[in-house]
Coordinates of C-alpha atoms in Angstrom, one line a residue:
Chain K
X140 CA 3.8 16.1 -6.1
X141 CA 0.2 16.4 -5.4
X142 CA -1.7 19.2 -6.3
X143 CA -3.1 21.1 -3.1
X144 CA -5.4 18.0 -1.2
X145 CA -8.0 19.0 1.4
X146 CA -7.0 18.8 4.9
X147 CA -9.6 16.7 5.2
X148 CA -12.8 14.3 3.8
X149 CA -16.0 13.7 4.8
X150 CA -17.3 9.5 4.3
X151 CA -20.6 9.3 4.1
X152 CA -20.8 5.6 4.7
X153 CA -23.5 3.9 2.6
X154 CA -23.3 0.2 3.8
X155 CA -26.5 -0.3 5.5
X156 CA -28.6 1.1 3.0
X157 CA -27.0 0.9 -0.9
X158 CA -25.0 -2.1 0.6
X159 CA -27.6 -3.9 2.2
X160 CA -30.3 -3.5 -0.1
X161 CA -29.5 -5.9 -2.8
X162 CA -28.7 -8.4 -0.1
X163 CA -30.8 -11.6 -0.4
X164 CA -29.9 -12.7 3.1
X165 CA -32.8 -11.2 5.1
X166 CA -30.9 -9.4 7.8
X167 CA -32.8 -8.6 11.5
X168 CA -33.4 -5.3 12.7
X169 CA -31.2 -6.4 15.8
X170 CA -28.1 -6.8 13.3
X171 CA -28.6 -3.9 11.4
X172 CA -28.7 -1.9 14.7
X173 CA -25.8 -3.3 15.5
X174 CA -24.1 -2.9 12.5
X175 CA -24.4 0.9 12.4
X176 CA -23.6 0.9 16.1
X177 CA -20.2 -0.5 15.0
X178 CA -20.1 2.1 12.4
X179 CA -20.6 4.6 14.7
X180 CA -18.1 3.7 16.8
X181 CA -16.0 4.4 14.0
X182 CA -16.2 8.4 14.5
X183 CA -18.0 8.4 11.2
X184 CA -20.1 11.5 11.2
X185 CA -22.7 10.0 8.2
X186 CA -24.1 6.7 8.2
X187 CA -27.1 6.2 5.6
X188 CA -29.3 4.3 8.0
X189 CA -32.3 2.7 5.6
X190 CA -34.7 3.7 2.7
X191 CA -38.5 4.4 3.4
X192 CA -39.3 2.4 0.0
X193 CA -42.0 0.2 -1.4
X194 CA -40.9 -3.5 0.7
X195 CA -42.7 -5.7 -2.2
X196 CA -39.6 -4.1 -4.7
X197 CA -36.7 -3.8 -1.8
X198 CA -37.8 -6.6 1.4
X199 CA -34.5 -5.9 2.9
X200 CA -35.2 -2.5 3.9
X201 CA -39.1 -3.1 5.2
X202 CA -38.1 -2.8 8.6
X203 CA -37.0 1.0 7.9
X204 CA -39.8 2.6 10.2
X205 CA -38.9 0.1 13.5
X206 CA -34.9 0.3 12.9
X207 CA -35.2 4.3 12.8
X208 CA -37.3 4.3 16.1
X209 CA -34.4 1.8 17.6
X210 CA -32.0 4.2 16.3
X211 CA -33.2 7.5 17.9
X212 CA -32.7 6.0 21.0
X213 CA -28.9 5.5 20.8
X214 CA -26.7 7.9 22.5
X215 CA -25.0 8.6 19.0
X216 CA -28.3 9.5 17.5
X217 CA -27.4 13.4 18.2
X218 CA -24.0 13.1 17.2
X219 CA -24.3 11.7 13.7
X220 CA -25.8 12.0 10.4
X221 CA -27.8 9.6 9.4
X222 CA -29.9 10.0 5.9
X223 CA -32.4 8.1 4.8
X224 CA -33.2 7.3 1.1
X225 CA -37.1 8.0 0.3
X226 CA -38.5 8.0 -3.5
X227 CA -41.7 9.8 -3.2
X228 CA -44.3 11.7 -0.5
X229 CA -45.6 8.2 0.3
X230 CA -41.5 7.3 1.5
X231 CA -41.0 11.1 2.6
X232 CA -43.8 10.9 5.1
X233 CA -43.5 7.3 6.8
X234 CA -39.4 8.8 7.0
X235 CA -41.2 12.2 8.4
X236 CA -43.2 10.6 11.1
X237 CA -40.3 8.6 12.6
X238 CA -38.3 11.0 12.8
X239 CA -36.2 11.8 10.0
X240 CA -33.9 14.6 10.0
X241 CA -31.9 14.3 6.7
X242 CA -33.5 12.6 3.4
X243 CA -31.9 11.3 0.1
X244 CA -33.5 11.9 -3.4
X245 CA -32.5 10.0 -6.3
X246 CA -32.5 10.2 -10.3
X247 CA -30.1 9.6 -12.9
X248 CA -28.4 11.1 -16.0
X249 CA -30.7 8.8 -19.0
X250 CA -34.4 8.3 -18.9
X251 CA -33.6 4.6 -20.0
X252 CA -31.9 4.0 -16.4
X253 CA -35.0 5.7 -14.2
X254 CA -37.5 3.8 -16.4
X255 CA -36.0 0.7 -15.6
X256 CA -35.3 1.9 -11.5
X257 CA -38.1 3.8 -11.0
X258 CA -40.0 3.4 -13.9
X259 CA -40.3 7.6 -15.1
X260 CA -38.4 9.7 -16.7
X261 CA -35.9 12.0 -15.3
X262 CA -38.3 15.0 -15.6
X263 CA -40.6 12.9 -14.1
X264 CA -38.5 12.1 -11.2
X265 CA -37.9 16.0 -10.6
X266 CA -41.7 16.2 -10.6
X267 CA -42.1 13.7 -8.0
X268 CA -39.1 14.7 -6.1
X269 CA -40.3 18.8 -6.3
X270 CA -43.0 18.2 -3.1
X271 CA -41.2 16.2 -1.5
X272 CA -38.3 18.8 -1.3
X273 CA -40.8 21.3 -0.5
X274 CA -42.4 19.6 2.2
X275 CA -38.6 18.4 4.0
X276 CA -37.8 22.3 3.5
X277 CA -40.9 23.2 5.7
X278 CA -40.0 20.6 8.2
X279 CA -36.3 21.9 8.4
X280 CA -35.1 18.3 7.0
X281 CA -31.7 18.5 5.0
X282 CA -31.6 16.9 1.4
X283 CA -29.2 15.1 -0.5
X284 CA -29.6 14.3 -4.2
X285 CA -28.4 11.0 -5.4
X286 CA -27.4 11.2 -9.8
X287 CA -26.9 7.2 -10.7
X288 CA -25.1 6.4 -13.9
X289 CA -23.2 9.7 -13.9
X290 CA -20.3 8.4 -16.0
X291 CA -21.9 5.5 -18.6
X292 CA -25.9 3.9 -18.5
X293 CA -26.1 -0.1 -18.5
X294 CA -28.3 1.0 -20.6
X295 CA -27.8 4.3 -22.4
X296 CA -24.4 3.9 -22.9
X297 CA -22.0 6.7 -22.5
X298 CA -23.0 9.7 -20.8
X299 CA -21.9 13.2 -21.2
X300 CA -20.9 16.0 -18.7
X301 CA -23.0 18.4 -19.9
X302 CA -26.0 16.1 -19.1
X303 CA -24.8 15.8 -15.5
X304 CA -24.7 19.3 -15.0
X305 CA -28.4 19.5 -16.2
X306 CA -29.1 17.0 -13.7
X307 CA -26.8 18.7 -10.9
X308 CA -28.6 22.1 -11.5
X309 CA -32.1 20.5 -11.2
X310 CA -31.0 19.0 -7.6
X311 CA -29.9 22.1 -6.9
X312 CA -32.8 23.7 -7.7
X313 CA -34.6 20.9 -5.7
X314 CA -32.6 22.8 -2.3
X315 CA -30.0 19.8 -1.7
X316 CA -27.5 20.8 0.3
X317 CA -25.0 18.0 -1.5
X318 CA -25.2 16.1 -4.9
X319 CA -23.3 12.8 -4.7
X320 CA -22.1 12.3 -8.2
X321 CA -22.8 7.8 -8.3
X322 CA -20.8 5.8 -10.9
X323 CA -23.3 3.2 -11.1
X324 CA -21.6 0.8 -13.4
X325 CA -18.0 1.7 -11.9
X326 CA -17.2 2.3 -15.7
X327 CA -15.6 6.0 -15.2
X328 CA -12.1 6.4 -15.4
X329 CA -9.4 8.7 -13.8
X330 CA -9.5 11.2 -17.7
X331 CA -13.3 11.1 -17.2
X332 CA -13.7 12.3 -13.5
X333 CA -11.2 14.6 -14.1
X334 CA -12.8 16.2 -17.4
X335 CA -16.2 16.0 -15.5
X336 CA -15.1 17.3 -12.3
X337 CA -13.9 20.7 -14.5
X338 CA -17.3 20.4 -16.6
X339 CA -19.7 20.8 -13.3
X340 CA -17.5 23.8 -11.5
X341 CA -19.6 25.9 -13.1
X342 CA -22.8 24.4 -11.6
X343 CA -22.1 23.5 -8.5
X344 CA -19.8 24.3 -5.8
X345 CA -17.1 21.3 -4.7
X346 CA -17.6 21.4 -1.6
X347 CA -21.1 20.4 -2.2
X348 CA -20.0 17.5 -4.1
X349 CA -20.0 13.7 -3.6
X350 CA -18.4 11.2 -5.1
X351 CA -19.8 7.9 -5.6
X352 CA -17.7 5.3 -7.2
X353 CA -17.9 1.6 -7.9
X354 CA -15.0 -0.4 -8.0
X355 CA -16.6 -2.9 -10.7
X356 CA -13.5 -2.4 -12.9
X357 CA -11.4 -1.4 -10.3
X358 CA -11.0 2.0 -11.4
X359 CA -12.1 3.2 -7.8
X360 CA -9.3 4.5 -6.0
X361 CA -7.6 6.1 -8.7
X362 CA -10.7 7.4 -9.3
X363 CA -10.5 9.2 -5.7
X364 CA -7.2 9.9 -6.2
X365 CA -8.3 12.3 -9.2
X366 CA -11.0 13.5 -7.3
X367 CA -9.7 14.7 -4.3
X368 CA -6.6 16.4 -6.4
X369 CA -9.4 18.6 -8.0
X370 CA -11.2 19.7 -5.3
X371 CA -13.8 17.3 -4.4
X372 CA -13.7 16.2 -0.1
X373 CA -16.5 14.4 0.1
X374 CA -16.8 10.5 -0.7
X375 CA -20.1 7.5 -0.1
X376 CA -18.4 4.3 0.3
X377 CA -19.4 1.2 2.1
X378 CA -17.8 -0.6 4.9
X379 CA -16.6 -3.8 3.5
X380 CA -17.4 -2.9 0.0
X381 CA -20.9 -4.5 0.5
X382 CA -23.8 -3.3 -2.0
X383 CA -24.1 -2.7 -5.9
X384 CA -27.7 -1.8 -7.5
X385 CA -30.4 -3.9 -8.0
X386 CA -31.3 -2.7 -11.7
X387 CA -27.9 -2.6 -12.9
X388 CA -25.9 -5.3 -14.4
X389 CA -22.4 -5.9 -13.3
X390 CA -22.8 -2.8 -10.5
X391 CA -21.0 -5.4 -8.5
X392 CA -18.7 -3.6 -5.9
X393 CA -19.3 0.1 -4.2
X394 CA -15.6 1.2 -3.3
X395 CA -14.8 -0.4 0.4
X396 CA -14.9 2.2 2.8
X397 CA -12.0 0.2 4.1
X398 CA -9.9 0.8 0.6
X399 CA -10.8 4.5 0.6
X400 CA -9.7 5.4 4.3
X401 CA -6.3 3.4 3.8
X402 CA -6.0 5.4 0.6
X403 CA -7.2 8.9 2.2
X404 CA -5.0 8.4 5.5
X405 CA -1.7 7.5 3.5
X406 CA -2.4 10.7 1.8
X407 CA -2.1 11.9 4.9
X408 CA -5.9 13.8 4.6
X409 CA -8.0 13.5 7.8
X410 CA -11.6 11.5 8.0
X411 CA -11.8 11.2 11.7
X412 CA -12.7 7.6 10.9
X413 CA -10.8 4.7 12.6
X414 CA -9.9 2.2 10.0
X415 CA -9.3 -0.6 12.5
X416 CA -13.4 0.1 13.8
X417 CA -14.7 -0.4 10.0
X418 CA -12.8 -3.2 9.5
X419 CA -14.8 -4.8 13.0
X420 CA -18.4 -3.7 11.8
X421 CA -17.5 -5.2 8.0
X422 CA -16.7 -8.5 9.9
X423 CA -19.6 -8.2 11.5
X424 CA -22.2 -7.7 8.6
X425 CA -20.6 -9.8 6.3
X426 CA -21.1 -12.8 8.8
X427 CA -24.5 -11.9 8.9
X428 CA -24.8 -11.6 4.8
X429 CA -22.4 -15.0 4.7
X430 CA -20.0 -13.0 2.3
X431 CA -16.3 -12.2 1.9
X432 CA -15.2 -8.7 1.3
X433 CA -14.5 -7.8 -2.6
X434 CA -11.7 -5.1 -0.6
X435 CA -8.4 -5.9 -1.5
X436 CA -7.4 -4.0 1.8
X437 CA -9.6 -6.1 4.0
X438 CA -9.0 -9.4 2.2
X439 CA -5.4 -8.6 3.4
X440 CA -5.8 -7.8 7.0
X441 CA -8.4 -10.6 7.9
X442 CA -6.5 -13.3 6.2
Chain L
X55 CA -6.0 18.9 -15.1
X56 CA -3.2 16.0 -15.1
X57 CA 0.5 16.9 -15.1
X58 CA 2.1 16.0 -18.5
X59 CA 1.5 12.0 -19.4
X60 CA 3.9 9.8 -21.1
X61 CA 2.4 9.5 -25.1
X62 CA 3.5 5.6 -25.1
X63 CA 3.7 3.7 -22.0
X64 CA 6.3 0.4 -22.3
X65 CA 4.6 -2.5 -20.6
X66 CA 6.7 -5.9 -19.3
X67 CA 4.5 -8.9 -19.3
X68 CA 5.6 -11.2 -16.2
X69 CA 2.5 -13.9 -16.5
X70 CA 4.8 -16.4 -17.8
X71 CA 7.8 -16.2 -15.4
X72 CA 6.7 -14.0 -11.9
X73 CA 2.9 -15.1 -13.0
X74 CA 3.1 -18.9 -12.9
X75 CA 6.5 -19.4 -10.4
X76 CA 3.9 -19.3 -7.7
X77 CA 1.7 -21.7 -9.0
X78 CA 0.9 -25.5 -7.2
X79 CA -0.4 -26.9 -10.6
X80 CA 2.8 -28.3 -13.1
X81 CA 2.3 -26.5 -16.2
X82 CA 3.0 -28.2 -19.5
X83 CA 5.7 -26.9 -21.4
X84 CA 3.4 -26.6 -24.2
X85 CA 0.3 -24.9 -22.7
X86 CA 3.5 -22.1 -21.2
X87 CA 4.6 -21.5 -25.1
X88 CA 0.7 -21.2 -26.1
X89 CA 0.5 -18.8 -23.1
X90 CA 3.4 -16.8 -24.3
X91 CA 1.8 -16.8 -28.1
X92 CA -1.3 -15.5 -27.1
X93 CA 0.4 -12.9 -25.2
X94 CA 3.1 -11.9 -28.1
X95 CA -0.2 -11.7 -30.5
X96 CA -1.6 -9.2 -28.1
X97 CA 1.2 -6.5 -29.3
X98 CA 3.3 -6.5 -26.1
X99 CA 7.2 -5.7 -26.8
X100 CA 8.1 -7.2 -23.8
X101 CA 7.4 -11.1 -22.4
X102 CA 8.9 -12.3 -19.4
X103 CA 9.7 -16.0 -20.4
X104 CA 10.9 -17.8 -18.0
X105 CA 13.6 -18.3 -15.3
X106 CA 17.0 -20.1 -14.8
X107 CA 16.8 -21.1 -11.0
X108 CA 16.8 -24.0 -8.8
X109 CA 14.3 -26.5 -10.0
X110 CA 14.1 -27.7 -6.0
X111 CA 13.1 -24.5 -5.1
X112 CA 10.7 -23.5 -8.4
X113 CA 10.0 -27.0 -10.0
X114 CA 7.5 -24.8 -12.1
X115 CA 10.5 -23.4 -14.2
X116 CA 12.2 -26.5 -14.5
X117 CA 11.8 -26.9 -18.3
X118 CA 13.5 -23.5 -18.6
X119 CA 15.9 -24.9 -21.2
X120 CA 13.3 -26.6 -23.3
X121 CA 10.7 -23.7 -23.7
X122 CA 13.3 -21.1 -24.2
X123 CA 14.8 -23.3 -27.1
X124 CA 11.1 -23.7 -28.4
X125 CA 10.4 -20.2 -28.4
X126 CA 13.1 -19.7 -30.3
X127 CA 11.7 -21.3 -33.1
X128 CA 8.7 -18.9 -33.1
X129 CA 8.2 -16.3 -35.6
X130 CA 7.8 -13.3 -32.6
X131 CA 11.2 -14.8 -31.7
X132 CA 12.9 -11.6 -33.0
X133 CA 10.2 -9.0 -32.5
X134 CA 9.9 -9.0 -28.8
X135 CA 11.9 -9.0 -25.7
X136 CA 11.6 -12.3 -24.1
X137 CA 13.7 -11.8 -20.8
X138 CA 14.7 -14.8 -18.7
X139 CA 15.7 -14.3 -14.7
X140 CA 18.9 -16.1 -13.7
X141 CA 20.0 -15.9 -9.9
X142 CA 23.7 -16.7 -10.2
X143 CA 26.2 -17.6 -13.1
X144 CA 25.0 -21.1 -13.2
X145 CA 21.8 -20.1 -14.2
X146 CA 23.2 -17.4 -16.5
X147 CA 25.4 -20.1 -18.3
X148 CA 22.1 -22.3 -18.7
X149 CA 20.0 -19.1 -20.3
X150 CA 23.2 -18.1 -22.3
X151 CA 23.6 -21.7 -24.0
X152 CA 20.2 -21.7 -25.2
X153 CA 20.5 -18.4 -26.8
X154 CA 18.4 -15.6 -24.0
X155 CA 19.2 -12.1 -25.2
X156 CA 18.6 -10.6 -22.2
X157 CA 18.6 -11.6 -18.5
X158 CA 17.0 -10.0 -14.7
X159 CA 18.7 -10.2 -12.1
X160 CA 17.3 -9.3 -8.9
X161 CA 17.8 -7.5 -4.7
X162 CA 15.8 -6.0 -2.8
X163 CA 16.0 -3.3 -0.1
X164 CA 17.0 -5.5 3.2
X165 CA 19.1 -7.8 4.1
X166 CA 15.9 -9.5 6.1
X167 CA 14.3 -9.9 2.5
X168 CA 17.3 -11.3 0.4
X169 CA 18.1 -13.7 3.9
X170 CA 15.1 -15.5 3.4
X171 CA 14.4 -15.4 -0.4
X172 CA 17.9 -16.2 -2.0
X173 CA 19.9 -17.1 1.6
X174 CA 22.4 -14.1 1.3
X175 CA 23.0 -10.1 2.5
X176 CA 22.1 -7.2 -0.1
X177 CA 26.3 -7.3 -0.2
X178 CA 26.8 -10.5 -0.9
X179 CA 23.6 -10.8 -3.7
X180 CA 25.9 -7.6 -5.4
X181 CA 29.0 -10.0 -5.4
X182 CA 26.8 -12.6 -7.0
X183 CA 25.6 -10.6 -9.7
X184 CA 28.7 -8.8 -10.3
X185 CA 30.3 -11.5 -12.7
X186 CA 27.3 -12.3 -14.2
X187 CA 26.7 -8.8 -15.6
X188 CA 30.2 -8.4 -16.0
X189 CA 29.8 -12.3 -18.7
X190 CA 26.4 -10.9 -20.0
X191 CA 27.9 -7.3 -21.0
X192 CA 30.7 -9.6 -22.6
X193 CA 28.1 -11.6 -25.0
X194 CA 25.8 -8.7 -25.9
X195 CA 23.4 -9.8 -23.5
X196 CA 21.1 -7.0 -22.1
X197 CA 20.2 -6.4 -18.6
X198 CA 17.4 -5.7 -16.3
X199 CA 17.5 -5.7 -12.5
X200 CA 14.9 -6.0 -10.0
X201 CA 14.4 -4.4 -6.6
X202 CA 12.3 -6.1 -4.4
X203 CA 10.3 -4.7 -1.1
X204 CA 11.1 -1.7 -2.4
X205 CA 8.0 0.1 -1.0
X206 CA 8.0 -1.9 2.5
X207 CA 9.6 -5.4 3.6
X208 CA 7.8 -7.8 5.3
X209 CA 10.2 -8.5 7.4
X210 CA 12.0 -5.8 7.6
X211 CA 9.2 -3.1 7.8
X212 CA 9.3 0.2 6.7
X213 CA 11.8 1.0 3.5
X214 CA 13.1 4.4 2.7
X215 CA 13.9 5.8 -0.6
X216 CA 17.3 6.5 0.5
X217 CA 18.1 2.6 0.9
X218 CA 15.9 2.5 -2.2
X219 CA 18.2 4.7 -4.2
X220 CA 21.4 2.9 -2.6
X221 CA 20.4 -0.5 -4.1
X222 CA 19.2 1.1 -7.8
X223 CA 22.7 2.8 -7.8
X224 CA 24.6 -0.5 -7.3
X225 CA 22.3 -2.1 -10.3
X226 CA 23.7 1.1 -12.6
X227 CA 27.2 0.1 -12.1
X228 CA 26.1 -3.5 -12.7
X229 CA 25.1 -2.3 -16.5
X230 CA 21.3 -2.5 -16.5
X231 CA 19.7 -0.9 -18.5
X232 CA 16.1 -0.7 -16.7
X233 CA 15.4 -0.9 -12.7
X234 CA 12.5 -2.3 -11.9
X235 CA 10.7 -1.4 -9.0
X236 CA 9.0 -3.5 -7.2
X237 CA 6.1 -3.2 -4.4
X238 CA 6.6 -7.3 -3.5
X239 CA 4.4 -7.0 -0.7
X240 CA 1.7 -4.2 -2.0
X241 CA 2.4 -1.9 0.9
X242 CA 3.1 1.1 -1.3
X243 CA 0.6 4.4 -1.4
X244 CA 0.5 7.0 -3.9
X245 CA 2.1 9.9 -1.6
X246 CA 4.8 7.3 -0.7
X247 CA 5.6 6.9 -4.4
X248 CA 5.3 10.0 -5.3
X249 CA 7.8 10.8 -2.8
X250 CA 10.0 7.9 -3.8
X251 CA 9.8 9.0 -7.8
X252 CA 11.2 12.4 -6.7
X253 CA 14.2 11.1 -4.6
X254 CA 15.3 8.4 -6.7
X255 CA 15.5 10.9 -9.9
X256 CA 19.1 11.8 -8.5
X257 CA 20.4 8.4 -8.8
X258 CA 18.5 7.4 -12.1
X259 CA 16.5 8.5 -15.2
X260 CA 13.3 7.9 -15.2
X261 CA 13.2 6.0 -18.2
X262 CA 15.0 3.6 -17.5
X263 CA 12.9 2.8 -14.0
X264 CA 10.0 0.4 -14.5
X265 CA 7.6 0.2 -11.5
X266 CA 6.4 -3.2 -10.5
X267 CA 3.3 -3.0 -8.5
X268 CA 1.2 -5.6 -6.4
X269 CA -2.8 -5.0 -5.8
X270 CA -2.4 -6.5 -2.5
X271 CA -4.3 -3.5 -0.6
X272 CA -5.7 -2.3 -4.0
X273 CA -3.4 0.6 -4.5
X274 CA -2.3 -0.5 -7.6
X275 CA -4.0 1.9 -9.8
X276 CA -3.8 4.5 -8.4
X277 CA 0.0 4.3 -7.6
X278 CA -0.1 3.8 -11.8
X279 CA -1.5 7.1 -12.0
X280 CA 0.8 8.8 -9.5
X281 CA 3.8 7.0 -11.1
X282 CA 2.5 8.0 -14.4
X283 CA 1.7 11.6 -13.7
X284 CA 5.6 12.0 -12.4
X285 CA 7.2 10.7 -15.5
X286 CA 7.4 6.9 -15.1
X287 CA 6.8 5.1 -18.8
X288 CA 7.3 1.5 -17.7
X289 CA 5.1 -0.9 -15.8
X290 CA 5.4 -4.4 -15.3
X291 CA 2.2 -6.9 -14.7
X292 CA 0.7 -9.7 -15.1
X293 CA -2.0 -11.1 -17.2
X294 CA -5.2 -12.2 -15.4
X295 CA -3.7 -10.6 -11.9
X296 CA -1.7 -14.3 -11.9
X297 CA 1.4 -14.6 -9.2
X298 CA 3.3 -12.8 -6.1
X299 CA 6.2 -14.1 -4.2
X300 CA 6.5 -17.6 -2.7
X301 CA 9.3 -15.3 0.2
X302 CA 6.6 -13.0 1.1
X303 CA 3.4 -14.0 3.0
X304 CA 0.2 -12.0 1.5
X305 CA 2.0 -11.2 -1.5
X306 CA -0.8 -12.0 -3.6
X307 CA -1.8 -9.5 -6.9
X308 CA 0.7 -8.7 -9.5
X309 CA -1.0 -5.8 -10.9
X310 CA -3.1 -7.4 -14.0
X311 CA -2.1 -6.4 -17.2
X312 CA -5.7 -6.1 -18.0
X313 CA -6.7 -3.4 -15.1
X314 CA -3.4 -2.0 -16.4
X315 CA -4.6 -1.2 -20.1
X316 CA -7.8 -0.2 -19.0
X317 CA -6.4 2.5 -17.2
X318 CA -4.1 3.4 -20.0
X319 CA -6.4 3.3 -22.4
X320 CA -9.0 5.8 -20.4
X321 CA -5.7 7.8 -20.4
X322 CA -5.3 8.2 -23.9
X323 CA -1.9 6.8 -23.6
X324 CA -0.5 4.8 -26.3
X325 CA 0.9 1.5 -25.1
X326 CA 0.4 -0.8 -28.7
X327 CA -1.5 -3.6 -26.7
X328 CA -4.9 -4.8 -27.5
X329 CA -6.5 -5.4 -24.0
X330 CA -8.9 -7.9 -25.6
X331 CA -6.1 -10.4 -27.1
X332 CA -4.4 -10.5 -23.5
X333 CA -7.7 -11.5 -22.0
X334 CA -7.5 -14.4 -23.9
X335 CA -4.5 -15.0 -23.2
X336 CA -5.4 -15.2 -19.6
X337 CA -8.1 -17.0 -20.0
X338 CA -6.1 -19.7 -21.9
X339 CA -3.6 -20.1 -18.6
X340 CA -6.4 -19.0 -15.9
X341 CA -8.0 -22.6 -16.7
X342 CA -4.6 -24.2 -16.6
X343 CA -3.9 -23.7 -13.2
X344 CA -7.7 -23.7 -12.4
X345 CA -7.7 -20.2 -11.0
X346 CA -10.3 -17.2 -11.0
X347 CA -8.6 -13.7 -12.1
X348 CA -8.1 -11.4 -8.8
X349 CA -8.6 -8.5 -11.5
X350 CA -11.8 -6.4 -11.4
X351 CA -11.7 -6.0 -14.8
X352 CA -11.5 -9.6 -16.0
X353 CA -14.2 -10.6 -13.9
X354 CA -16.7 -7.6 -15.4
X355 CA -15.7 -8.7 -18.7
X356 CA -15.9 -12.2 -17.8
X357 CA -19.0 -12.5 -16.1

């Protein structure tokens, strides 16, 4: 018998941002727009649209302002949440100017990782995020927090639930409505996920937690299963399994939205998302980036 | 918290038979021997060595007699079990003549599948197996039963736990010591696995059940997790994820022994098997068949 599962799970689709940011093939603004439109048609309620970052660092996201301006004209704009990643006040201002209503801020569980990723310590990352969060709250902009390397770091090695809990607390102090706990290098295992969920309960309500798994070692779905059995009801995923992190070696394989949906559907958990329509979106974008999907479900369906 | 997990899990390595049978590249007897030797070095206690089948149907297994004769000369021969698949009395006689001490017999949950696979109904398959099982018992040869398409059939579609239970009962009547429940087309989901395990408990003790998952839709490890949480302690797997079934379309992807071990190790479940040594065996054989591994763990390790 399963432990009590959530009746409903929220999926945060990260393909257009986390999925595409890493791709060397430059995708046109129109194709990104079409991709997001296809995803929106599937019933997804949250789609991370883009990031307002330094264009010399992540050239794929250089069209963020133009893309968001176009998104505002779409009929789904008022229906769904389209969070955008911002690394600092400059990014926030750009996002805010084009009418972004939800931002994602990010840090990690190890100084080694934040130094490589955003050239500062964890402490400094929160000093940098504080004025952004304060301004966002004044502007009525929702804030989501990302924690990278939550289950292990490519540079610092092991992480502890205690370390993770401390970073979660700092995000809660910033005023985020949700924290996404990222297994950036896909090293987390079901027993670790189980243990960490027990340990973070004292600092955050589980309905404010999203899990962000990578399938690097094939554990993503088992980790989802353990998470949902333990009261988690929000998951980040990327259509077609697109993406990874440019600063984490071996970090291929965001969990595919299709695999996540296949599992959730089989468990009788509602998501409001049409799996076939997600596959259509994935087919579209995979052709543009000229890649095959690492999702086994997708491969089976399309072979 | 996890439900009570087994302290120890038995892994039945099926790479040399189930893994290789499908490969079009002909592998030499010496290479098969070396592969099994490398697997034996890992601490695996059960390795399905070969099958005594019609050589026009499965040419890869045409060297079964010669291979087994060589295996008998290896120092690990008395230490580990080396079951061999036999489809009928003729196969049994060949196996028996070279000193095979354990055989696997097989059927499925749908007549549609057995007709395509072995050209007979389920009933007829048991009529065919009965004299083989009787002779094996007289000879003191152990018998294992395989049930294909236990969670869904490519021809008949849905299967029920009731149908599965009936085939299990018939195998128990044959005198098998273990039944391997095979998700031949990799369509089973955690909820289905959970439900089926509850439903078969009345016809078989769970320590006589092995689960045989395919990762076709990426569910294999989640299915293992659910199985072990529900009292299953034996699993079939194939090193490197080699293999599939030649008669089942889309049935790629036996669960990789490496992925299974990574999960079990992380759960603190003992297997007595050295993951690194399995990887060495997989590297050896994958080079011979000129394939990459579908195992994400393997890919991560070797890239």
